[in-house]
Structure formats: C-alpha cells, structure tokens
Coordinates of C-alpha atoms in Angstrom, one line a residue:
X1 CA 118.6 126.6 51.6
X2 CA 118.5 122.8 51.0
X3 CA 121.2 122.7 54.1
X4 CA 119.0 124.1 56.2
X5 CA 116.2 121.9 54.8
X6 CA 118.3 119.0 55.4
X7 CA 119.3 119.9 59.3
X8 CA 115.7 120.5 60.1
X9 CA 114.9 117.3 58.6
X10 CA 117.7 115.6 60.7
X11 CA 116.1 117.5 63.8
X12 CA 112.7 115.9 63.1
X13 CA 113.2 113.1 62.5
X14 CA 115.9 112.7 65.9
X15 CA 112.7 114.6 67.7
X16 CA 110.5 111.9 66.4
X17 CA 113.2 109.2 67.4
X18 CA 113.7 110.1 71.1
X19 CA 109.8 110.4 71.0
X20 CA 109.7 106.5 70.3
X21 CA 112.2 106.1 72.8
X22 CA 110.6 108.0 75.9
X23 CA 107.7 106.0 74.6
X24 CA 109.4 102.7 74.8
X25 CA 111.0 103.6 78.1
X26 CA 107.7 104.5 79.8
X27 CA 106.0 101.0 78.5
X28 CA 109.1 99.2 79.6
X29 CA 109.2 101.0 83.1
X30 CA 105.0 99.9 83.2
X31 CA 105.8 96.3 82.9
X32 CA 108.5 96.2 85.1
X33 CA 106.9 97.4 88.0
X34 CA 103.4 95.1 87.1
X35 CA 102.9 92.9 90.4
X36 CA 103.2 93.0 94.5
X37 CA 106.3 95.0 95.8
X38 CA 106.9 94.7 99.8
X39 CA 109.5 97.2 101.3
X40 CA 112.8 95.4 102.9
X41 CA 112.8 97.5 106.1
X42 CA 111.1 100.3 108.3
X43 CA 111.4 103.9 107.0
X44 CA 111.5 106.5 109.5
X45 CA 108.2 109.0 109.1
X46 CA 106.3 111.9 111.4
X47 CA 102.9 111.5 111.8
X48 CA 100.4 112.0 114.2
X49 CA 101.8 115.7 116.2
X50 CA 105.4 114.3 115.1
X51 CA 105.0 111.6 117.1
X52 CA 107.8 108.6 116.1
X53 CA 106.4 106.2 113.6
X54 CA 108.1 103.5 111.6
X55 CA 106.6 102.5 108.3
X56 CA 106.7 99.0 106.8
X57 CA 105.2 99.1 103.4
X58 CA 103.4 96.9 100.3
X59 CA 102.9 98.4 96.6
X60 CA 100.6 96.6 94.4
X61 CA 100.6 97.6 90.6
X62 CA 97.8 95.9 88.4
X63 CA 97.5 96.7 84.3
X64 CA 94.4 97.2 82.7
X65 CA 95.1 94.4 80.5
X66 CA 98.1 92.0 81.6
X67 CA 100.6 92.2 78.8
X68 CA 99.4 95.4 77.4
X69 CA 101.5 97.9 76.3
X70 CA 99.5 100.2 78.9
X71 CA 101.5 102.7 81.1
X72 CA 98.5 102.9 84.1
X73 CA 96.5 101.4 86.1
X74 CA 95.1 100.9 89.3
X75 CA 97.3 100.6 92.6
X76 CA 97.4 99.3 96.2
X77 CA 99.2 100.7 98.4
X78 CA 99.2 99.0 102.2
X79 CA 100.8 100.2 105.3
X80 CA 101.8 99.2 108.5
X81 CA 103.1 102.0 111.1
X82 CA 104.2 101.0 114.7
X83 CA 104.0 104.7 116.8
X84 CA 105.8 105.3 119.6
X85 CA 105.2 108.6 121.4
X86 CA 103.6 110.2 124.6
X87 CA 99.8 111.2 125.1
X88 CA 98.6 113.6 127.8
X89 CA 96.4 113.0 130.5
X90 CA 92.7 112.0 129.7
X91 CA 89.5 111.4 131.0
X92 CA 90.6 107.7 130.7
X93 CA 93.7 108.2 132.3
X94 CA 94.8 110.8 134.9
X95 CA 98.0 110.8 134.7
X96 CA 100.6 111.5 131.1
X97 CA 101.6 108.2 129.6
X98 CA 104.0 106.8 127.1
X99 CA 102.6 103.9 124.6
X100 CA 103.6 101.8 121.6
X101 CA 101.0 101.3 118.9
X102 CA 100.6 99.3 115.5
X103 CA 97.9 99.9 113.0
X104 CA 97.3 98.9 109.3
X105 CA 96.5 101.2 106.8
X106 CA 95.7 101.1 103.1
X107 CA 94.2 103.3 99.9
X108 CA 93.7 102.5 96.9
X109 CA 93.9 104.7 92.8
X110 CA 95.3 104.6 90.2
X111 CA 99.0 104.9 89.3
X112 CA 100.6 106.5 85.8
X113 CA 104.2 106.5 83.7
X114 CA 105.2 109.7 83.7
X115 CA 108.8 109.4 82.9
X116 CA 111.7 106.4 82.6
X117 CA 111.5 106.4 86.1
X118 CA 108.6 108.0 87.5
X119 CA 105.2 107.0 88.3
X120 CA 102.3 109.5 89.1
X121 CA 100.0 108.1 91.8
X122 CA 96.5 109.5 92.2
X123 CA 94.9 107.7 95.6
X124 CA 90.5 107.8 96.0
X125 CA 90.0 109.2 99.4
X126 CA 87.1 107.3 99.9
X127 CA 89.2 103.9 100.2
X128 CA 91.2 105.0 102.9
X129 CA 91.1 102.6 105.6
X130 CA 92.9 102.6 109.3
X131 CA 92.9 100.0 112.3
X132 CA 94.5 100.5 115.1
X133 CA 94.2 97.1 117.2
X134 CA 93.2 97.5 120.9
X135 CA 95.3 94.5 122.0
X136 CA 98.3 95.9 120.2
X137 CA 98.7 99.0 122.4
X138 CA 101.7 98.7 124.9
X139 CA 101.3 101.0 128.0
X140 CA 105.4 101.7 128.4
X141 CA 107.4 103.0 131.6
X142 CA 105.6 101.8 134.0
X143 CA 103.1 105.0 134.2
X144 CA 100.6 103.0 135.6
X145 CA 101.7 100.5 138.2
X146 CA 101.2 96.8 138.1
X147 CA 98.5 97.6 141.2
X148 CA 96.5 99.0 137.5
X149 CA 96.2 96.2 135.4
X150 CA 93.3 95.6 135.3
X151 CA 92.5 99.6 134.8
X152 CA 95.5 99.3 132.1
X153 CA 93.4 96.9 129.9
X154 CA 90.0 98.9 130.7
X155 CA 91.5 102.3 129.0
X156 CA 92.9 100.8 126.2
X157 CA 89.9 100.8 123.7
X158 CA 89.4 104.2 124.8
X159 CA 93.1 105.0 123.7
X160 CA 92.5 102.9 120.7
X161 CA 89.8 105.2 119.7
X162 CA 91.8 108.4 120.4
X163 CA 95.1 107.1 118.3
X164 CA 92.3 105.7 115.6
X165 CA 90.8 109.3 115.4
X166 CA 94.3 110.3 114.7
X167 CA 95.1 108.2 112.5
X168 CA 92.0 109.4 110.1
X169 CA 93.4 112.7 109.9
X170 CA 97.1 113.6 109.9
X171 CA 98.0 109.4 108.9
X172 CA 95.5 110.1 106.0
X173 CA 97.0 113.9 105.2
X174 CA 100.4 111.7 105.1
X175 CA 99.1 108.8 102.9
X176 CA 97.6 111.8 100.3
X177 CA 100.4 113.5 100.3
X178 CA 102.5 110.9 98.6
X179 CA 102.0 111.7 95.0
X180 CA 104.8 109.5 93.2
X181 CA 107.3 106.8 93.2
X182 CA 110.5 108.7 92.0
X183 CA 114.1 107.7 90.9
X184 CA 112.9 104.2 90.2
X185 CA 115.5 101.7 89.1
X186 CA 114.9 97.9 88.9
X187 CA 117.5 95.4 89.5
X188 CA 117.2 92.2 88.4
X189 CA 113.2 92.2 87.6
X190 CA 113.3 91.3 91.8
X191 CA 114.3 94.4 93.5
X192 CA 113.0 98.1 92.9
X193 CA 115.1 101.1 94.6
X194 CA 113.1 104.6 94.6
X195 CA 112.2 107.6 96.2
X196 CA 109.1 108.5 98.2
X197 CA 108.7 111.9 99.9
X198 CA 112.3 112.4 99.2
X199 CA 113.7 108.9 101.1
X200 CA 115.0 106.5 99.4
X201 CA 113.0 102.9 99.8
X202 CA 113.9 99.3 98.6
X203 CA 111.7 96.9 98.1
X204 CA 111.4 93.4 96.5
X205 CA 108.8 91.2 94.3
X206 CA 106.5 89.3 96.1
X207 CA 105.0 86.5 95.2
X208 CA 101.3 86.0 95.6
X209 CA 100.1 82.5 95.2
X210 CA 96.6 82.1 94.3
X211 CA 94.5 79.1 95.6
X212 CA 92.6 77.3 93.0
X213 CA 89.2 76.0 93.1
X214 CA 89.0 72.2 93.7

C-alpha cells in the first residue's frame, strides 16, 4: 500500500511539474513572438476562382501589458497579394483579357498560446479591409492593342471594381480561414520559421521606429 501511495505521489507531483513547464513554455513562446514580423519571400496561394496570387506578408503581435507574463493579445496581420490570371469578356471590355494586379489587405483580433509552438488566431470580420489600386493593374499580352490606350486606362477602374468585389469575398474567406501560426520555432530572437495553412513561412523582426514629439 504505501508503494503505491508513493508512485502516485511521484506521478502527481511529475503531472504538476510538466504542468509548470507547458506553462513556462507557452509564456516564453508569448514573449518571443511580442513585436512586428515581416515574411522574407512570396508564398504561393489560390484565391480569387484559383487565379495565381503571390502573398507577401506582415505579423504584428502586441501584449496586453508589455512584459507581462500574458500568453494573448491582440494581432495585425497585413497582406499584400500581386494576382495574375485571366478575366472574361465584360461590358467594359469585349474581348477576354489577361491582367496583373496588386492589392493590400489587412484584419485585425486577437491571437492566443495554445501550445510551445502554436498560436490560436481569432480575426474580427468587421476589420477586414482590401484595396486594389487602379493604377496598379497591368493589361498583359497585348489583348488590347496600343491603337486602345487610351480605352486601356478608361476600363481599368471598372476592372478595379470587379477584382475589388473579389477580393471582399473569396480573399476574405482566405484571410478567415487562417486560424493559427503552427510549428513555430525562433532562431536567434530575429527570425521565426512556421506553418500557415500547411506551408512553411519565414519571417524576420522588424523594427518599427517611432517618431517622437518635438
């Protein structure tokens, strides 16, 4: 009886050890990710009918209380995605046309330590935001001939709107459907390797300077 009494005191008392330790691992893991995170190159993503985008990417982790032994808090998360794909004909243009496009994206929530090396992320749909910049479009192949420039620069605010219209569906049904930062490992406090939707991602510390009042 008293061995028995001793192993289950042995197995309490390791249960309340790696308790500590998951504890400890989860507050380290919040600090070490605290700050402004930019990713190092495009990633490869479907959006918009599986049309070809690249995705450039900036993660933004603030505590509650800098310092704190907190494990959440409230996260940016900013995009940029440069599409390249085909459209069919419109009432702007008669004819099917290729085009590349850039637009900015960002939401906004709150992000939580769920493990060593997992953070939950939990975005507010109302601070999705999209732009997709009329002068960024880039009518490609030649579909309409140089004869059309001008008409080229007349349609694109109409094909602004169209890939914009897009963009606040499926690019924000993309955006939601990220729900954590997996597999994280930090090197050197500077550089954070992960998974997001199942691709790995790098990305490094930035450095935000602030501009004091004079």
């Amino acid at each position: 009886m008293k061995k028995i009494a001793s192993f289950i005191s042995a197995m309490t008392l390791l249960a309340f050890t790696a308790g500590l330790t998951s504890c400890d691992s989860k507050a380290k893991l919040a600090r070490d990710i605290e700050g402004t995170w930019a990713s190092t190159a495009p990633k490869k993503v479907k959006v918009i009918n599986e049309l070809d985008a690249t995705e450039m990417s900036m993660i933004q982790f603030n505590a509650p209380v800098s310092g704190s032994e907190s494990t959440d808090g409230v996260v940016n998360y900013a995009f940029v995605f440069t599409i390249t794909g085909a459209m069919p004909p419109s009432d702007a243009i008669v004819e099917p046309y290729s085009f590349t496009a850039t637009t900015l994206a960002s939401v906004s929530g709150t992000w939580k330590v769920v493990d060593d090396d997992e953070v939950a992320l939990d975005f507010d749909p109302e601070s999705f935001s999209a732009y997709v910049d009329p002068a960024g479009i880039l009518l490609r192949d030649n579909i309409l001939s140089g004869e059309n420039a001008a008409e080229v620069d007349s349609v694109k605010p109409q094909l602004s709107a169209k890939i914009q219209a897009m963009f606040d569906t499926q690019v924000k049904d993309y955006l939601f459907s990220i729900k954590k930062i997996d597999d994280i490992h930090i090197i050197d406090k500077d550089e954070m390797n992960c998974e997001i939707l199942d691709k790995e991602c790098v990305f490094h510390r930035q450095v935000i300077k602030e501009t004091m009042p004079e």
